[in-house]
Amino acid sequence: MENASKALIIAGAILLSILIISIGIYIYNNSVNSTKKAVASKEMEMQLMQFNKQYEVYEGTQTGNNVKQLLNIAATNNKELYKDDKYTELCVCIRSNSKKILKKVSNNYDVKYALTGRTFGLKYPTNIKDISSYIGENDKYNISFKYNQYGYIWEIWINDID
């Protein structure tokens, strides 16, 4: 009987130590996971800032040459993003109400609708480069942006200066 009670005490002590070790491992894993999430979040934030910064330097009144540079960046980035389907949502759309640009694309309904329509803008790199050719080098344009739900720039608006 004495041996049985000692065996129960030993078994209880072993179970208690296993429980304490399990709780310790659980707490450790949670702290490691939260640290990893914080690091990943910082990396994503830096990636977002880097992506947007390459466009945001062109915000406001710009010459045609600067707008062409902006469109070249957009076309290059979209070309890279189209290589992987999961990143196509990060492609920027070009939109415009510029009378100068719309006059030059007036015979192409699809391009004109893409520039002015509410459902989508120009995303394909070749179309973006075509729009670039319609930009007057010495003309002035107003550049503005719209952001998607993740904080990335997804629309670049090119409009005439009033």
Short mmCIF file of N, CA and C in Angstrom, two decimals:
data_model
loop_
_atom_site.label_atom_id
_atom_site.label_comp_id
_atom_site.label_asym_id
_atom_site.label_seq_id
_atom_site.Cartn_x
_atom_site.Cartn_y
_atom_site.Cartn_z
N MET A 1 0.81 -1.17 0.00
CA MET A 1 0.00 0.00 0.00
C MET A 1 0.87 1.26 0.00
N GLU A 2 1.93 1.20 0.82
CA GLU A 2 2.85 2.32 0.86
C GLU A 2 3.49 2.54 -0.51
N ASN A 3 3.82 1.47 -1.16
CA ASN A 3 4.43 1.57 -2.50
C ASN A 3 3.45 2.15 -3.51
N ALA A 4 2.19 1.81 -3.38
CA ALA A 4 1.17 2.32 -4.30
C ALA A 4 1.00 3.82 -4.12
N SER A 5 0.98 4.31 -2.89
CA SER A 5 0.82 5.75 -2.68
C SER A 5 2.06 6.51 -3.15
N LYS A 6 3.25 5.93 -2.96
CA LYS A 6 4.48 6.57 -3.47
C LYS A 6 4.45 6.60 -5.00
N ALA A 7 3.95 5.52 -5.61
CA ALA A 7 3.87 5.45 -7.07
C ALA A 7 2.91 6.52 -7.60
N LEU A 8 1.80 6.72 -6.88
CA LEU A 8 0.85 7.76 -7.29
C LEU A 8 1.45 9.16 -7.15
N ILE A 9 2.20 9.37 -6.09
CA ILE A 9 2.85 10.66 -5.89
C ILE A 9 3.89 10.91 -6.99
N ILE A 10 4.64 9.89 -7.32
CA ILE A 10 5.67 10.01 -8.38
C ILE A 10 4.98 10.28 -9.72
N ALA A 11 3.91 9.53 -10.01
CA ALA A 11 3.18 9.72 -11.27
C ALA A 11 2.61 11.13 -11.34
N GLY A 12 2.04 11.63 -10.25
CA GLY A 12 1.50 12.99 -10.21
C GLY A 12 2.59 14.03 -10.43
N ALA A 13 3.75 13.81 -9.81
CA ALA A 13 4.87 14.74 -9.99
C ALA A 13 5.33 14.76 -11.44
N ILE A 14 5.37 13.58 -12.06
CA ILE A 14 5.78 13.49 -13.48
C ILE A 14 4.76 14.22 -14.36
N LEU A 15 3.48 14.01 -14.13
CA LEU A 15 2.44 14.69 -14.91
C LEU A 15 2.50 16.20 -14.72
N LEU A 16 2.73 16.64 -13.49
CA LEU A 16 2.83 18.06 -13.20
C LEU A 16 4.05 18.67 -13.92
N SER A 17 5.18 17.96 -13.90
CA SER A 17 6.38 18.48 -14.58
C SER A 17 6.16 18.52 -16.10
N ILE A 18 5.46 17.54 -16.67
CA ILE A 18 5.15 17.55 -18.10
C ILE A 18 4.26 18.74 -18.43
N LEU A 19 3.28 19.01 -17.57
CA LEU A 19 2.38 20.14 -17.77
C LEU A 19 3.16 21.47 -17.73
N ILE A 20 4.06 21.60 -16.77
CA ILE A 20 4.86 22.84 -16.66
C ILE A 20 5.76 23.01 -17.88
N ILE A 21 6.38 21.94 -18.33
CA ILE A 21 7.25 22.00 -19.52
C ILE A 21 6.42 22.37 -20.75
N SER A 22 5.23 21.78 -20.89
CA SER A 22 4.35 22.08 -22.03
C SER A 22 3.94 23.55 -22.05
N ILE A 23 3.60 24.07 -20.90
CA ILE A 23 3.24 25.50 -20.81
C ILE A 23 4.43 26.37 -21.18
N GLY A 24 5.61 26.01 -20.73
CA GLY A 24 6.82 26.76 -21.08
C GLY A 24 7.08 26.75 -22.58
N ILE A 25 6.93 25.60 -23.20
CA ILE A 25 7.14 25.50 -24.65
C ILE A 25 6.09 26.33 -25.39
N TYR A 26 4.84 26.28 -24.94
CA TYR A 26 3.76 27.04 -25.56
C TYR A 26 4.05 28.54 -25.49
N ILE A 27 4.47 29.02 -24.34
CA ILE A 27 4.79 30.45 -24.18
C ILE A 27 5.97 30.84 -25.06
N TYR A 28 6.98 30.00 -25.10
CA TYR A 28 8.15 30.27 -25.93
C TYR A 28 7.76 30.35 -27.41
N ASN A 29 6.99 29.37 -27.89
CA ASN A 29 6.57 29.37 -29.30
C ASN A 29 5.73 30.59 -29.64
N ASN A 30 4.85 31.00 -28.75
CA ASN A 30 4.04 32.19 -28.99
C ASN A 30 4.91 33.43 -29.10
N SER A 31 5.91 33.54 -28.25
CA SER A 31 6.77 34.73 -28.31
C SER A 31 7.61 34.72 -29.58
N VAL A 32 8.09 33.55 -29.99
CA VAL A 32 8.87 33.45 -31.23
C VAL A 32 7.99 33.78 -32.43
N ASN A 33 6.76 33.25 -32.46
CA ASN A 33 5.85 33.52 -33.57
C ASN A 33 5.48 34.99 -33.65
N SER A 34 5.24 35.62 -32.51
CA SER A 34 4.89 37.04 -32.54
C SER A 34 6.09 37.88 -33.00
N THR A 35 7.29 37.46 -32.66
CA THR A 35 8.49 38.16 -33.13
C THR A 35 8.63 38.00 -34.63
N LYS A 36 8.41 36.79 -35.14
CA LYS A 36 8.48 36.55 -36.58
C LYS A 36 7.44 37.37 -37.32
N LYS A 37 6.24 37.45 -36.76
CA LYS A 37 5.17 38.23 -37.38
C LYS A 37 5.54 39.71 -37.40
N ALA A 38 6.13 40.19 -36.33
CA ALA A 38 6.53 41.60 -36.27
C ALA A 38 7.60 41.90 -37.31
N VAL A 39 8.56 41.00 -37.46
CA VAL A 39 9.63 41.17 -38.45
C VAL A 39 9.03 41.13 -39.86
N ALA A 40 8.15 40.16 -40.11
CA ALA A 40 7.51 40.06 -41.43
C ALA A 40 6.68 41.30 -41.72
N SER A 41 5.99 41.81 -40.72
CA SER A 41 5.18 43.01 -40.89
C SER A 41 6.07 44.21 -41.25
N LYS A 42 7.19 44.34 -40.58
CA LYS A 42 8.13 45.44 -40.87
C LYS A 42 8.67 45.31 -42.29
N GLU A 43 9.00 44.08 -42.70
CA GLU A 43 9.51 43.86 -44.06
C GLU A 43 8.46 44.22 -45.10
N MET A 44 7.21 43.85 -44.84
CA MET A 44 6.14 44.19 -45.78
C MET A 44 5.92 45.69 -45.84
N GLU A 45 6.03 46.34 -44.69
CA GLU A 45 5.87 47.79 -44.64
C GLU A 45 6.98 48.48 -45.44
N MET A 46 8.19 47.98 -45.29
CA MET A 46 9.32 48.54 -46.05
C MET A 46 9.14 48.31 -47.55
N GLN A 47 8.66 47.13 -47.92
CA GLN A 47 8.41 46.81 -49.32
C GLN A 47 7.34 47.74 -49.89
N LEU A 48 6.29 47.98 -49.13
CA LEU A 48 5.23 48.89 -49.53
C LEU A 48 5.77 50.30 -49.75
N MET A 49 6.54 50.79 -48.79
CA MET A 49 7.10 52.13 -48.89
C MET A 49 8.02 52.25 -50.10
N GLN A 50 8.83 51.22 -50.33
CA GLN A 50 9.76 51.23 -51.46
C GLN A 50 9.00 51.23 -52.78
N PHE A 51 7.95 50.41 -52.87
CA PHE A 51 7.14 50.34 -54.09
C PHE A 51 6.50 51.69 -54.37
N ASN A 52 5.87 52.28 -53.38
CA ASN A 52 5.15 53.54 -53.58
C ASN A 52 6.10 54.71 -53.83
N LYS A 53 7.26 54.71 -53.18
CA LYS A 53 8.19 55.84 -53.27
C LYS A 53 8.67 56.07 -54.70
N GLN A 54 8.85 54.99 -55.46
CA GLN A 54 9.32 55.15 -56.83
C GLN A 54 8.34 55.92 -57.70
N TYR A 55 7.06 55.91 -57.31
CA TYR A 55 6.04 56.67 -58.03
C TYR A 55 5.78 58.04 -57.40
N GLU A 56 5.76 58.08 -56.08
CA GLU A 56 5.35 59.29 -55.37
C GLU A 56 6.26 60.49 -55.63
N VAL A 57 7.48 60.27 -56.05
CA VAL A 57 8.37 61.40 -56.36
C VAL A 57 7.85 62.20 -57.56
N TYR A 58 6.94 61.61 -58.32
CA TYR A 58 6.37 62.28 -59.50
C TYR A 58 5.03 62.95 -59.22
N GLU A 59 4.59 62.96 -57.99
CA GLU A 59 3.28 63.53 -57.66
C GLU A 59 3.29 65.04 -57.85
N GLY A 60 2.16 65.56 -58.32
CA GLY A 60 2.02 67.01 -58.50
C GLY A 60 2.25 67.41 -59.94
N THR A 61 2.61 68.67 -60.15
CA THR A 61 2.83 69.20 -61.49
C THR A 61 4.16 68.68 -62.04
N GLN A 62 4.10 68.09 -63.23
CA GLN A 62 5.29 67.51 -63.84
C GLN A 62 5.36 67.87 -65.32
N THR A 63 6.58 67.90 -65.85
CA THR A 63 6.77 68.10 -67.29
C THR A 63 6.50 66.78 -68.00
N GLY A 64 6.30 66.87 -69.30
CA GLY A 64 6.07 65.68 -70.10
C GLY A 64 7.21 64.68 -69.98
N ASN A 65 8.45 65.16 -69.92
CA ASN A 65 9.60 64.25 -69.77
C ASN A 65 9.50 63.43 -68.49
N ASN A 66 9.13 64.08 -67.39
CA ASN A 66 8.98 63.36 -66.12
C ASN A 66 7.83 62.37 -66.17
N VAL A 67 6.75 62.74 -66.83
CA VAL A 67 5.61 61.82 -66.96
C VAL A 67 6.03 60.60 -67.78
N LYS A 68 6.81 60.81 -68.81
CA LYS A 68 7.31 59.67 -69.61
C LYS A 68 8.18 58.74 -68.75
N GLN A 69 9.01 59.31 -67.89
CA GLN A 69 9.83 58.49 -66.98
C GLN A 69 8.93 57.69 -66.04
N LEU A 70 7.90 58.34 -65.51
CA LEU A 70 6.95 57.67 -64.63
C LEU A 70 6.27 56.51 -65.35
N LEU A 71 5.83 56.74 -66.57
CA LEU A 71 5.17 55.68 -67.33
C LEU A 71 6.13 54.54 -67.65
N ASN A 72 7.38 54.87 -67.88
CA ASN A 72 8.39 53.83 -68.13
C ASN A 72 8.57 52.94 -66.89
N ILE A 73 8.60 53.56 -65.72
CA ILE A 73 8.71 52.80 -64.46
C ILE A 73 7.50 51.89 -64.31
N ALA A 74 6.31 52.44 -64.56
CA ALA A 74 5.08 51.65 -64.43
C ALA A 74 5.07 50.47 -65.40
N ALA A 75 5.48 50.71 -66.64
CA ALA A 75 5.50 49.63 -67.65
C ALA A 75 6.49 48.55 -67.25
N THR A 76 7.66 48.94 -66.78
CA THR A 76 8.69 47.97 -66.38
C THR A 76 8.21 47.15 -65.19
N ASN A 77 7.65 47.82 -64.18
CA ASN A 77 7.16 47.10 -63.00
C ASN A 77 6.02 46.16 -63.36
N ASN A 78 5.08 46.62 -64.17
CA ASN A 78 3.95 45.77 -64.56
C ASN A 78 4.42 44.55 -65.34
N LYS A 79 5.42 44.75 -66.17
CA LYS A 79 5.97 43.62 -66.94
C LYS A 79 6.50 42.55 -66.00
N GLU A 80 7.19 42.97 -64.95
CA GLU A 80 7.73 42.02 -63.97
C GLU A 80 6.61 41.38 -63.15
N LEU A 81 5.62 42.18 -62.75
CA LEU A 81 4.53 41.66 -61.93
C LEU A 81 3.64 40.68 -62.70
N TYR A 82 3.52 40.87 -64.01
CA TYR A 82 2.70 39.96 -64.82
C TYR A 82 3.32 38.58 -64.96
N LYS A 83 4.58 38.44 -64.62
CA LYS A 83 5.23 37.12 -64.70
C LYS A 83 4.68 36.16 -63.66
N ASP A 84 4.13 36.67 -62.58
CA ASP A 84 3.60 35.85 -61.50
C ASP A 84 2.16 36.27 -61.20
N ASP A 85 1.22 35.36 -61.44
CA ASP A 85 -0.21 35.67 -61.32
C ASP A 85 -0.60 36.25 -59.96
N LYS A 86 0.07 35.83 -58.89
CA LYS A 86 -0.34 36.31 -57.57
C LYS A 86 0.03 37.78 -57.35
N TYR A 87 0.86 38.36 -58.24
CA TYR A 87 1.24 39.76 -58.08
C TYR A 87 0.56 40.69 -59.07
N THR A 88 -0.28 40.17 -59.96
CA THR A 88 -0.91 41.04 -60.95
C THR A 88 -1.82 42.09 -60.30
N GLU A 89 -2.33 41.81 -59.11
CA GLU A 89 -3.16 42.81 -58.42
C GLU A 89 -2.35 44.03 -57.99
N LEU A 90 -1.02 43.92 -58.01
CA LEU A 90 -0.17 45.05 -57.65
C LEU A 90 0.21 45.90 -58.87
N CYS A 91 -0.22 45.47 -60.06
CA CYS A 91 0.07 46.26 -61.26
C CYS A 91 -0.65 47.60 -61.17
N VAL A 92 0.04 48.65 -61.56
CA VAL A 92 -0.58 49.96 -61.54
C VAL A 92 -1.38 50.18 -62.82
N CYS A 93 -2.44 50.93 -62.71
CA CYS A 93 -3.29 51.29 -63.85
C CYS A 93 -3.02 52.75 -64.18
N ILE A 94 -2.98 53.03 -65.46
CA ILE A 94 -2.84 54.41 -65.90
C ILE A 94 -4.23 54.93 -66.25
N ARG A 95 -4.57 56.08 -65.70
CA ARG A 95 -5.88 56.71 -65.94
C ARG A 95 -5.63 58.15 -66.34
N SER A 96 -6.53 58.71 -67.13
CA SER A 96 -6.34 60.10 -67.54
C SER A 96 -7.64 60.71 -68.04
N ASN A 97 -7.79 61.98 -67.76
CA ASN A 97 -8.85 62.81 -68.34
C ASN A 97 -8.23 63.93 -69.16
N SER A 98 -6.95 63.79 -69.48
CA SER A 98 -6.23 64.82 -70.22
C SER A 98 -6.78 64.92 -71.64
N LYS A 99 -7.23 66.11 -72.01
CA LYS A 99 -7.76 66.32 -73.36
C LYS A 99 -6.69 66.09 -74.41
N LYS A 100 -5.44 66.42 -74.08
CA LYS A 100 -4.34 66.23 -75.02
C LYS A 100 -4.14 64.75 -75.32
N ILE A 101 -4.18 63.92 -74.29
CA ILE A 101 -3.97 62.48 -74.48
C ILE A 101 -5.20 61.85 -75.12
N LEU A 102 -6.39 62.18 -74.62
CA LEU A 102 -7.62 61.58 -75.14
C LEU A 102 -7.85 61.92 -76.60
N LYS A 103 -7.42 63.10 -77.03
CA LYS A 103 -7.55 63.47 -78.43
C LYS A 103 -6.71 62.55 -79.31
N LYS A 104 -5.54 62.17 -78.81
CA LYS A 104 -4.64 61.31 -79.59
C LYS A 104 -5.10 59.86 -79.62
N VAL A 105 -5.91 59.43 -78.64
CA VAL A 105 -6.40 58.05 -78.62
C VAL A 105 -7.88 57.97 -79.02
N SER A 106 -8.42 59.06 -79.56
CA SER A 106 -9.87 59.11 -79.84
C SER A 106 -10.32 58.03 -80.81
N ASN A 107 -9.45 57.56 -81.69
CA ASN A 107 -9.84 56.51 -82.64
C ASN A 107 -9.74 55.11 -82.05
N ASN A 108 -9.23 54.97 -80.83
CA ASN A 108 -9.11 53.66 -80.19
C ASN A 108 -10.03 53.65 -78.95
N TYR A 109 -11.25 53.14 -79.14
CA TYR A 109 -12.26 53.16 -78.08
C TYR A 109 -11.79 52.42 -76.83
N ASP A 110 -11.16 51.24 -77.00
CA ASP A 110 -10.73 50.44 -75.85
C ASP A 110 -9.74 51.19 -74.97
N VAL A 111 -8.78 51.82 -75.59
CA VAL A 111 -7.77 52.57 -74.83
C VAL A 111 -8.42 53.78 -74.16
N LYS A 112 -9.27 54.48 -74.89
CA LYS A 112 -9.94 55.65 -74.32
C LYS A 112 -10.81 55.25 -73.13
N TYR A 113 -11.54 54.14 -73.26
CA TYR A 113 -12.38 53.67 -72.16
C TYR A 113 -11.52 53.23 -70.97
N ALA A 114 -10.39 52.59 -71.25
CA ALA A 114 -9.50 52.16 -70.17
C ALA A 114 -8.95 53.36 -69.41
N LEU A 115 -8.67 54.42 -70.12
CA LEU A 115 -8.14 55.62 -69.47
C LEU A 115 -9.19 56.36 -68.65
N THR A 116 -10.43 56.36 -69.12
CA THR A 116 -11.46 57.17 -68.47
C THR A 116 -12.52 56.36 -67.74
N GLY A 117 -12.67 55.08 -68.07
CA GLY A 117 -13.71 54.24 -67.47
C GLY A 117 -13.46 53.99 -66.00
N ARG A 118 -14.50 53.63 -65.28
CA ARG A 118 -14.38 53.44 -63.83
C ARG A 118 -13.96 52.03 -63.45
N THR A 119 -14.02 51.08 -64.37
CA THR A 119 -13.77 49.70 -63.98
C THR A 119 -12.30 49.31 -64.04
N PHE A 120 -11.54 49.88 -64.93
CA PHE A 120 -10.13 49.52 -65.04
C PHE A 120 -9.37 50.60 -65.78
N GLY A 121 -8.07 50.54 -65.68
CA GLY A 121 -7.21 51.47 -66.41
C GLY A 121 -6.27 50.68 -67.28
N LEU A 122 -5.34 51.36 -67.89
CA LEU A 122 -4.35 50.68 -68.72
C LEU A 122 -3.32 50.00 -67.83
N LYS A 123 -3.17 48.70 -67.97
CA LYS A 123 -2.21 47.95 -67.16
C LYS A 123 -1.09 47.33 -67.98
N TYR A 124 -1.39 47.00 -69.23
CA TYR A 124 -0.42 46.26 -70.03
C TYR A 124 0.76 47.15 -70.40
N PRO A 125 1.96 46.65 -70.23
CA PRO A 125 3.16 47.46 -70.49
C PRO A 125 3.19 48.07 -71.89
N THR A 126 2.75 47.33 -72.90
CA THR A 126 2.78 47.89 -74.26
C THR A 126 1.81 49.06 -74.39
N ASN A 127 0.64 48.96 -73.78
CA ASN A 127 -0.32 50.07 -73.82
C ASN A 127 0.22 51.29 -73.08
N ILE A 128 0.89 51.04 -71.96
CA ILE A 128 1.46 52.15 -71.18
C ILE A 128 2.52 52.86 -72.01
N LYS A 129 3.34 52.10 -72.71
CA LYS A 129 4.37 52.72 -73.55
C LYS A 129 3.74 53.49 -74.70
N ASP A 130 2.62 53.00 -75.22
CA ASP A 130 1.91 53.74 -76.27
C ASP A 130 1.44 55.09 -75.74
N ILE A 131 0.88 55.11 -74.54
CA ILE A 131 0.42 56.37 -73.94
C ILE A 131 1.60 57.32 -73.75
N SER A 132 2.73 56.76 -73.40
CA SER A 132 3.93 57.58 -73.21
C SER A 132 4.27 58.35 -74.49
N SER A 133 4.02 57.73 -75.63
CA SER A 133 4.35 58.41 -76.89
C SER A 133 3.40 59.58 -77.18
N TYR A 134 2.26 59.64 -76.49
CA TYR A 134 1.30 60.73 -76.69
C TYR A 134 1.57 61.92 -75.76
N ILE A 135 2.51 61.79 -74.87
CA ILE A 135 2.82 62.84 -73.90
C ILE A 135 3.74 63.87 -74.57
N GLY A 136 3.34 65.12 -74.53
CA GLY A 136 4.19 66.19 -75.05
C GLY A 136 5.32 66.47 -74.06
N GLU A 137 6.54 66.44 -74.55
CA GLU A 137 7.71 66.56 -73.67
C GLU A 137 7.72 67.86 -72.86
N ASN A 138 7.28 68.94 -73.46
CA ASN A 138 7.31 70.24 -72.76
C ASN A 138 5.97 70.62 -72.15
N ASP A 139 4.95 69.78 -72.34
CA ASP A 139 3.65 70.05 -71.73
C ASP A 139 3.72 69.80 -70.24
N LYS A 140 2.79 70.38 -69.52
CA LYS A 140 2.72 70.20 -68.06
C LYS A 140 1.48 69.35 -67.74
N TYR A 141 1.66 68.45 -66.78
CA TYR A 141 0.58 67.56 -66.37
C TYR A 141 0.52 67.50 -64.85
N ASN A 142 -0.65 67.18 -64.34
CA ASN A 142 -0.82 66.96 -62.91
C ASN A 142 -0.89 65.46 -62.66
N ILE A 143 -0.03 64.96 -61.79
CA ILE A 143 0.03 63.54 -61.47
C ILE A 143 -0.54 63.33 -60.07
N SER A 144 -1.47 62.39 -59.97
CA SER A 144 -2.02 62.02 -58.66
C SER A 144 -2.19 60.50 -58.62
N PHE A 145 -2.42 59.97 -57.42
CA PHE A 145 -2.47 58.52 -57.23
C PHE A 145 -3.69 58.11 -56.43
N LYS A 146 -4.09 56.87 -56.63
CA LYS A 146 -5.08 56.22 -55.77
C LYS A 146 -4.42 54.93 -55.29
N TYR A 147 -4.77 54.53 -54.08
CA TYR A 147 -4.15 53.39 -53.43
C TYR A 147 -5.15 52.25 -53.28
N ASN A 148 -4.66 51.00 -53.31
CA ASN A 148 -5.55 49.85 -53.10
C ASN A 148 -5.70 49.57 -51.61
N GLN A 149 -6.46 48.55 -51.28
CA GLN A 149 -6.76 48.25 -49.86
C GLN A 149 -5.52 47.84 -49.07
N TYR A 150 -4.43 47.49 -49.74
CA TYR A 150 -3.20 47.10 -49.06
C TYR A 150 -2.25 48.28 -48.89
N GLY A 151 -2.61 49.44 -49.45
CA GLY A 151 -1.77 50.62 -49.33
C GLY A 151 -0.86 50.85 -50.52
N TYR A 152 -0.91 49.98 -51.52
CA TYR A 152 -0.08 50.13 -52.72
C TYR A 152 -0.75 51.07 -53.71
N ILE A 153 0.06 51.82 -54.43
CA ILE A 153 -0.48 52.65 -55.51
C ILE A 153 -1.02 51.72 -56.57
N TRP A 154 -2.26 51.94 -56.99
CA TRP A 154 -2.81 51.10 -58.05
C TRP A 154 -3.37 51.91 -59.22
N GLU A 155 -3.49 53.23 -59.05
CA GLU A 155 -3.89 54.09 -60.16
C GLU A 155 -2.99 55.30 -60.20
N ILE A 156 -2.50 55.58 -61.39
CA ILE A 156 -1.76 56.81 -61.64
C ILE A 156 -2.63 57.66 -62.55
N TRP A 157 -2.99 58.84 -62.08
CA TRP A 157 -3.83 59.76 -62.85
C TRP A 157 -2.95 60.82 -63.49
N ILE A 158 -3.11 60.97 -64.79
CA ILE A 158 -2.39 62.00 -65.55
C ILE A 158 -3.45 62.95 -66.10
N ASN A 159 -3.42 64.18 -65.64
CA ASN A 159 -4.41 65.16 -66.07
C ASN A 159 -3.75 66.47 -66.49
N ASP A 160 -4.47 67.21 -67.30
CA ASP A 160 -3.97 68.52 -67.74
C ASP A 160 -3.96 69.48 -66.56
N ILE A 161 -3.09 70.46 -66.64
CA ILE A 161 -3.09 71.55 -65.67
C ILE A 161 -4.14 72.54 -66.12
N ASP A 162 -5.07 72.87 -65.25
CA ASP A 162 -6.14 73.81 -65.63
C ASP A 162 -5.66 75.21 -65.64
#
